[in-house]
Amino acid sequence: MSRLVVVSNRVAQPRETRAGGLAAAMRAALKEHGGLWFGWSGKRVAPTERALHRERVGNIDYALLDLTREEYEAYYLGFANRTLWPLLHFQPTMMQYSRAQYAGYRQVNKLFAARLAPLLREDDRIWIHDYHLIPLASELRALGVGSRIGFFLHIPLPPRELLINLPCHADLIATLSACDLVGVQNRDDAHALADYFVDVLGAQRSGDIVVSGERRTRVAPFPISIDTAEVARQSQAAAASATSRNLRASLSGRALAVGVDRLDYSKGLPRRFEAFGRFLAEHPDWRSRVSFLQIAPPSREEVPEYRELRSKLERSAGATNGRYAEPDWVPIRYVNRSFARRTLAGFYRIADLALVTPLRDGMNLVAKEFVAAQPPDDPGALVLSRFAGAAGELPQALLVNPYDPEGMVEGIERGLTMPLEERRERWTAMFEHISKHDIDAWRRGFLEALGN
Ligand code: ADP
């Protein structure tokens, strides 16, 4: 079996113990096949100080490249996170574009290719991750790399009508034809990409293969997942922990709704806060009977839109709490920090309801984690945005449209009053699905499609 090379912007460093599910899956794949993990070191240095940090742990090689402050600004803060992120999440009005930033993004991809190519062997299989590295495969091909290359896009891919708002759309998307396999989160995204290739770039299509000149690229959905058994185990173990007991005691028998998201405008937090406030306004009988715990660690704070979101949410939570709080009850508990994964699993288990209502999300792993963490005899209800990739796999959730305030209020009310039998039925179907389609099945599926 050939060696696996994983390339991603951020690499879970060898000694990082808090790595997420994806990092664990990549490590497992690399261990199985022996491999190399290449990416950004997370360091910003002066141009003369740039280094490629090499390390071998077991049968995995790590190669981490420093970026300069200028490269980081154009490639990461600029084009990746202020251009591609909002556009690919269906928010073109939030997109900021400049040719200089696109040039910086292309330059970093070229640099990655130049530093990676000498480390490659002929029969390697290369797996590139996410929107930071869309042109990397084409840069590798330009250097004569003939290996099989797969690319997986973790975030959504909007239809052509939206994609063409990007001034450099054709230049950028055409580079994906350098891949043998392009994986996306769901069928709609796969159709959108294949249609774009045919309609805009003039490619031919045969089933799920798009043919652009000499190159054949398979475009297919691979919905990402979680380590379901591990989350279930963690949530059971967390039940007896002091943190879980303290949270439970603080509720004094009241119901708990929970939300866990990076502080990101794609997550629909302002509308979620408004919906919860409206729910209390329209259902006075629920005041003092339910608390909403929103955990939202700040992210990308160097990007202005993220700072604005943070102050907006502080105002919104403050207003609702000011209006409804009692001396012994606060409606919204808004917490801006990270927790260990097992602690979160314990919180999910205590919750009666999860509010997972992004405006758009590639998948949304929190929805799956919440399901995995429920006690089978008394599972909580999941209110899930129909615009999260997870909605396609979890139709038994209470699906809501985050742009529909009345619908959101109905979802909260239905979730809080759902009879035990219905909760069990819905949960069993969802749990069975994510048990079968877990993160291991996901990475095996992708690698099988890429070929051994
Ligand atoms: P995104 O990748 O856009 O952040 P996902 O829901 O797909 O959204 O994945 C987020 C991951 O980050 C989940 O695994 C979730 O458990 C984790 N996470 C989110 N918030 C926190 C937090 N406060 N502390 C620790 N982990 C968190």
Short mmCIF file of N, CA and C in Angstrom, two decimals, residues 82-83 85-96 158 162 265-266 359-360 403:
data_model
loop_
_atom_site.label_atom_id
_atom_site.label_comp_id
_atom_site.label_asym_id
_atom_site.label_seq_id
_atom_site.Cartn_x
_atom_site.Cartn_y
_atom_site.Cartn_z
N ARG A 82 -11.66 36.15 4.57
CA ARG A 82 -12.56 37.28 4.31
C ARG A 82 -13.16 37.21 2.90
N THR A 83 -12.61 36.33 2.06
CA THR A 83 -13.17 36.19 0.71
C THR A 83 -13.88 34.84 0.59
N TRP A 85 -14.31 32.27 2.80
CA TRP A 85 -15.21 31.80 3.88
C TRP A 85 -16.62 32.38 3.75
N PRO A 86 -16.79 33.71 3.67
CA PRO A 86 -18.17 34.20 3.55
C PRO A 86 -18.84 33.78 2.24
N LEU A 87 -18.13 33.82 1.12
CA LEU A 87 -18.79 33.48 -0.14
C LEU A 87 -19.23 32.02 -0.15
N LEU A 88 -18.35 31.13 0.27
CA LEU A 88 -18.70 29.71 0.24
C LEU A 88 -19.78 29.36 1.28
N HIS A 89 -19.94 30.23 2.28
CA HIS A 89 -21.06 30.08 3.21
C HIS A 89 -22.28 30.90 2.78
N PHE A 90 -22.38 31.18 1.50
CA PHE A 90 -23.58 31.83 0.93
C PHE A 90 -23.79 33.25 1.46
N GLN A 91 -22.71 33.96 1.79
CA GLN A 91 -22.86 35.34 2.29
C GLN A 91 -22.03 36.29 1.42
N PRO A 92 -22.39 36.43 0.14
CA PRO A 92 -21.56 37.26 -0.75
C PRO A 92 -21.46 38.71 -0.29
N THR A 93 -22.48 39.20 0.43
CA THR A 93 -22.41 40.60 0.84
C THR A 93 -21.33 40.83 1.90
N MET A 94 -20.88 39.77 2.53
CA MET A 94 -19.80 39.92 3.52
C MET A 94 -18.43 39.72 2.91
N MET A 95 -18.41 39.36 1.64
CA MET A 95 -17.12 39.05 0.99
C MET A 95 -16.31 40.31 0.74
N GLN A 96 -15.03 40.27 1.11
CA GLN A 96 -14.08 41.34 0.81
C GLN A 96 -13.06 40.74 -0.15
N PRO A 158 -21.26 26.70 -2.90
CA PRO A 158 -22.54 27.26 -3.37
C PRO A 158 -22.72 27.06 -4.88
N LEU A 162 -23.92 31.98 -7.28
CA LEU A 162 -23.23 32.66 -6.18
C LEU A 162 -21.72 32.68 -6.39
N TYR A 265 -19.96 34.18 12.19
CA TYR A 265 -21.25 34.66 11.68
C TYR A 265 -22.02 33.60 10.91
N SER A 266 -21.33 32.53 10.45
CA SER A 266 -22.06 31.48 9.74
C SER A 266 -22.93 30.66 10.69
N LEU A 359 -26.62 29.51 9.76
CA LEU A 359 -27.21 30.02 8.52
C LEU A 359 -26.76 29.14 7.36
N ARG A 360 -25.56 28.58 7.51
CA ARG A 360 -25.01 27.67 6.52
C ARG A 360 -23.82 26.97 7.17
N TYR A 403 -33.85 31.64 9.26
CA TYR A 403 -34.36 32.95 8.82
C TYR A 403 -35.84 33.10 9.15
#
